[in-house]
């Protein structure tokens, strides 16, 4: 860390359905001296938590306010329909929204798919949360359409889910306030993007910087004396003098 304003810990928020354990493990391995605090928040709470500075970065659901936040899209989730195990839909691998036309499909107030109205017939009320909607599905009074991670999060033995091929999808991103892009945020971006410790785009630690600097300095070339050694010696100039006597003929 550099700078007097660097926090003692890195605070990471995440919304339901996101499992940050992989990135947290890499962080602890790479930066053992910098604790990472996890904060579980709802999808609606995430932007406010970042605006108020209660977290340095967060795994959020897209879209985000790009006038205030930076975001790195990570992946897009499969959308599924949650049904009782005895339901006819459980007998197939995937369905379309048209297949749900005659079904009651609940639309919870914390819906993350962003559509104005799900397919099928509306429920008698809008459940306050996805968890409440799951309870209604278990009571066999309707179905629920959610991202696959939320179906797994609210898993029950009496329920199952199938892929809904033509429904909206939810994307997950790493987001943070653009004006608060600290060194620790840059470090975590490197972790999420899979950069190595020695990546040129990552920040080097204090121990690594001198080594990296030494590697950047080119070796001094020794003067090449080979040509000089191989250069022939200059021919001696003939000095004027008397000519030798001619030999007698025998």
XYZ file of C-alpha atoms in Angstrom:
250
model
C 0.000 0.000 0.000
C 1.142 3.547 -0.663
C -0.110 6.866 0.612
C -1.264 7.917 4.063
C -4.916 7.607 3.085
C -4.755 3.871 2.356
C -7.286 2.008 4.534
C -6.159 -0.697 6.918
C -8.507 -3.213 5.311
C -10.140 -3.814 1.947
C -13.941 -3.812 2.240
C -15.791 -5.882 -0.336
C -19.580 -6.045 -0.686
C -21.450 -8.663 -2.678
C -25.051 -9.268 -3.680
C -27.046 -12.504 -3.273
C -26.052 -15.197 -5.735
C -22.405 -14.132 -5.954
C -19.825 -16.405 -4.317
C -16.627 -14.364 -3.804
C -14.685 -17.120 -2.007
C -12.310 -17.800 -4.935
C -11.158 -14.181 -5.161
C -11.035 -13.801 -1.386
C -8.719 -16.820 -1.136
C -6.354 -15.386 -3.765
C -6.372 -12.030 -1.954
C -5.367 -13.641 1.348
C -2.567 -15.546 -0.379
C -1.254 -12.493 -2.218
C -1.804 -9.801 0.418
C -1.674 -11.572 3.801
C -1.010 -8.296 5.631
C -4.164 -6.615 4.305
C -7.391 -8.001 5.853
C -10.429 -8.276 3.583
C -13.834 -7.583 5.129
C -16.899 -9.062 3.406
C -20.268 -7.332 3.479
C -23.417 -9.086 2.230
C -25.912 -6.596 0.779
C -29.100 -6.754 -1.252
C -29.053 -5.808 -4.913
C -30.873 -2.573 -4.104
C -28.487 -1.683 -1.262
C -25.234 -2.182 -3.182
C -25.055 1.215 -4.955
C -25.773 3.141 -1.745
C -23.183 1.148 0.197
C -20.549 2.166 -2.366
C -21.699 5.808 -2.509
C -21.516 6.117 1.266
C -18.033 4.599 1.392
C -19.040 1.577 3.462
C -17.309 -0.648 0.911
C -14.369 -0.062 -1.412
C -15.787 -2.260 -4.181
C -18.681 -4.632 -4.710
C -19.884 -7.491 -6.837
C -23.148 -6.102 -8.199
C -25.801 -6.870 -10.761
C -25.834 -4.839 -13.941
C -26.728 -2.215 -14.932
C -24.950 0.382 -12.782
C -24.837 4.170 -12.925
C -21.841 4.725 -15.207
C -21.756 8.446 -14.427
C -20.588 7.607 -10.900
C -19.345 4.002 -10.927
C -16.705 2.105 -12.821
C -17.605 -1.500 -13.579
C -15.915 -4.577 -14.997
C -18.506 -7.064 -16.358
C -17.569 -10.583 -15.271
C -20.223 -13.011 -16.485
C -23.883 -13.363 -17.475
C -26.086 -15.842 -15.672
C -28.453 -18.426 -17.092
C -32.104 -17.673 -16.324
C -34.195 -20.504 -14.897
C -37.754 -21.171 -13.787
C -38.197 -22.658 -10.310
C -40.936 -25.298 -10.070
C -42.110 -28.046 -7.674
C -40.446 -31.388 -8.402
C -43.819 -32.900 -9.351
C -44.516 -30.195 -11.956
C -44.653 -31.189 -15.630
C -41.827 -28.763 -16.455
C -39.497 -30.846 -14.289
C -39.653 -33.581 -16.960
C -37.843 -31.458 -19.600
C -34.409 -29.818 -19.760
C -35.464 -26.349 -20.886
C -38.567 -24.297 -21.628
C -39.584 -21.030 -23.293
C -41.664 -18.162 -21.990
C -44.494 -19.413 -24.182
C -44.523 -22.642 -22.173
C -45.344 -20.558 -19.093
C -48.325 -18.787 -20.645
C -50.893 -20.634 -18.530
C -48.817 -20.689 -15.337
C -48.907 -18.278 -12.408
C -45.448 -16.679 -12.302
C -44.538 -14.554 -9.283
C -42.763 -11.228 -9.680
C -41.022 -10.355 -6.376
C -40.252 -6.750 -5.512
C -36.531 -7.515 -5.468
C -36.594 -8.972 -9.005
C -33.191 -8.593 -10.707
C -34.111 -9.481 -14.297
C -35.447 -6.044 -15.093
C -38.595 -6.953 -16.982
C -41.817 -5.046 -16.391
C -43.873 -8.191 -16.232
C -42.789 -11.853 -16.245
C -44.483 -14.335 -18.608
C -47.590 -16.240 -17.567
C -50.372 -15.101 -15.285
C -49.521 -12.626 -12.501
C -49.674 -13.819 -8.908
C -52.315 -12.626 -6.485
C -49.638 -10.324 -5.024
C -46.002 -9.387 -5.522
C -43.886 -11.094 -2.860
C -41.553 -8.740 -1.003
C -38.472 -10.876 -1.616
C -37.251 -13.769 -3.726
C -37.168 -15.880 -0.566
C -40.891 -15.189 -0.036
C -41.613 -16.146 -3.652
C -39.732 -19.426 -3.183
C -42.032 -20.274 -0.282
C -45.060 -19.711 -2.515
C -43.628 -21.978 -5.201
C -43.083 -24.648 -2.553
C -46.737 -24.234 -1.596
C -47.569 -25.134 -5.230
C -49.381 -21.892 -5.997
C -47.097 -20.590 -8.756
C -43.649 -20.528 -10.367
C -40.685 -18.163 -10.180
C -38.151 -16.985 -12.785
C -34.702 -16.023 -11.444
C -30.985 -16.171 -12.303
C -29.587 -19.647 -11.723
C -27.430 -18.536 -8.778
C -30.522 -17.399 -6.869
C -32.237 -20.712 -7.564
C -29.215 -22.450 -6.061
C -29.077 -20.031 -3.142
C -32.689 -20.803 -2.222
C -32.433 -24.535 -2.923
C -35.064 -26.795 -1.388
C -35.451 -30.562 -1.649
C -39.020 -30.220 -2.900
C -38.129 -27.764 -5.694
C -36.086 -27.891 -8.881
C -35.415 -25.550 -11.793
C -35.096 -25.653 -15.571
C -33.433 -23.310 -18.070
C -35.668 -20.597 -19.560
C -34.082 -19.998 -22.956
C -35.706 -16.744 -24.083
C -35.859 -14.711 -20.875
C -33.804 -11.661 -19.854
C -30.488 -12.442 -18.204
C -28.640 -10.886 -15.292
C -24.983 -9.854 -15.507
C -22.522 -9.686 -12.630
C -19.809 -7.026 -12.428
C -17.143 -5.717 -10.091
C -17.970 -2.076 -9.413
C -16.558 0.838 -7.400
C -16.862 4.646 -7.321
C -14.765 5.983 -10.193
C -13.281 8.777 -8.079
C -12.252 6.292 -5.379
C -9.985 4.047 -7.455
C -7.451 3.388 -4.689
C -4.352 1.215 -4.789
C -6.266 -1.541 -2.999
C -9.052 -1.381 -5.575
C -6.441 -1.724 -8.321
C -4.973 -4.706 -6.479
C -8.359 -6.406 -6.269
C -9.031 -5.707 -9.955
C -5.797 -7.561 -10.662
C -6.998 -10.512 -8.585
C -10.372 -10.653 -10.351
C -8.818 -10.362 -13.807
C -6.352 -13.140 -13.054
C -3.201 -11.066 -13.231
C -0.090 -12.632 -11.779
C 1.865 -11.063 -8.945
C 4.539 -9.901 -11.391
C 2.107 -8.550 -13.967
C 3.190 -5.207 -15.395
C -0.351 -3.903 -14.907
C -0.379 -4.791 -11.216
C 1.329 -2.866 -8.416
C 4.597 -4.397 -7.303
C 5.199 -4.864 -3.596
C 8.029 -3.042 -1.870
C 10.137 -6.190 -1.950
C 9.528 -6.741 -5.666
C 10.227 -3.199 -6.895
C 14.066 -3.210 -6.582
C 14.265 -6.584 -8.288
C 12.037 -5.465 -11.129
C 14.087 -2.289 -11.511
C 17.297 -4.254 -11.664
C 15.870 -6.479 -14.355
C 14.926 -3.474 -16.464
C 18.495 -2.123 -16.557
C 20.350 -3.468 -19.603
C 23.746 -4.978 -19.091
C 26.693 -2.845 -20.106
C 28.351 -4.220 -23.184
C 32.051 -4.860 -22.978
C 33.997 -3.290 -25.857
C 34.516 -5.693 -28.690
C 38.248 -6.011 -29.162
C 38.053 -8.942 -31.553
C 38.370 -6.791 -34.641
C 41.311 -4.943 -33.178
C 43.085 -8.182 -32.408
C 42.512 -9.494 -35.925
C 43.644 -6.316 -37.712
C 46.903 -6.977 -39.634
C 49.946 -5.004 -38.644
C 50.794 -2.181 -41.050
C 53.542 -2.981 -43.626
C 56.957 -1.536 -42.890
C 58.055 1.232 -45.219
C 61.172 0.525 -47.280
C 64.075 2.769 -46.363
C 66.338 4.144 -49.122
C 69.836 2.611 -49.260
C 72.498 1.220 -51.552
C 71.636 -1.563 -53.806
C 73.377 -4.863 -53.209
C 76.170 -5.952 -55.493
C 75.071 -8.188 -58.350
C 76.146 -11.748 -58.095
C 78.819 -13.030 -60.381
C 77.885 -15.491 -62.985
C 79.727 -18.725 -62.665
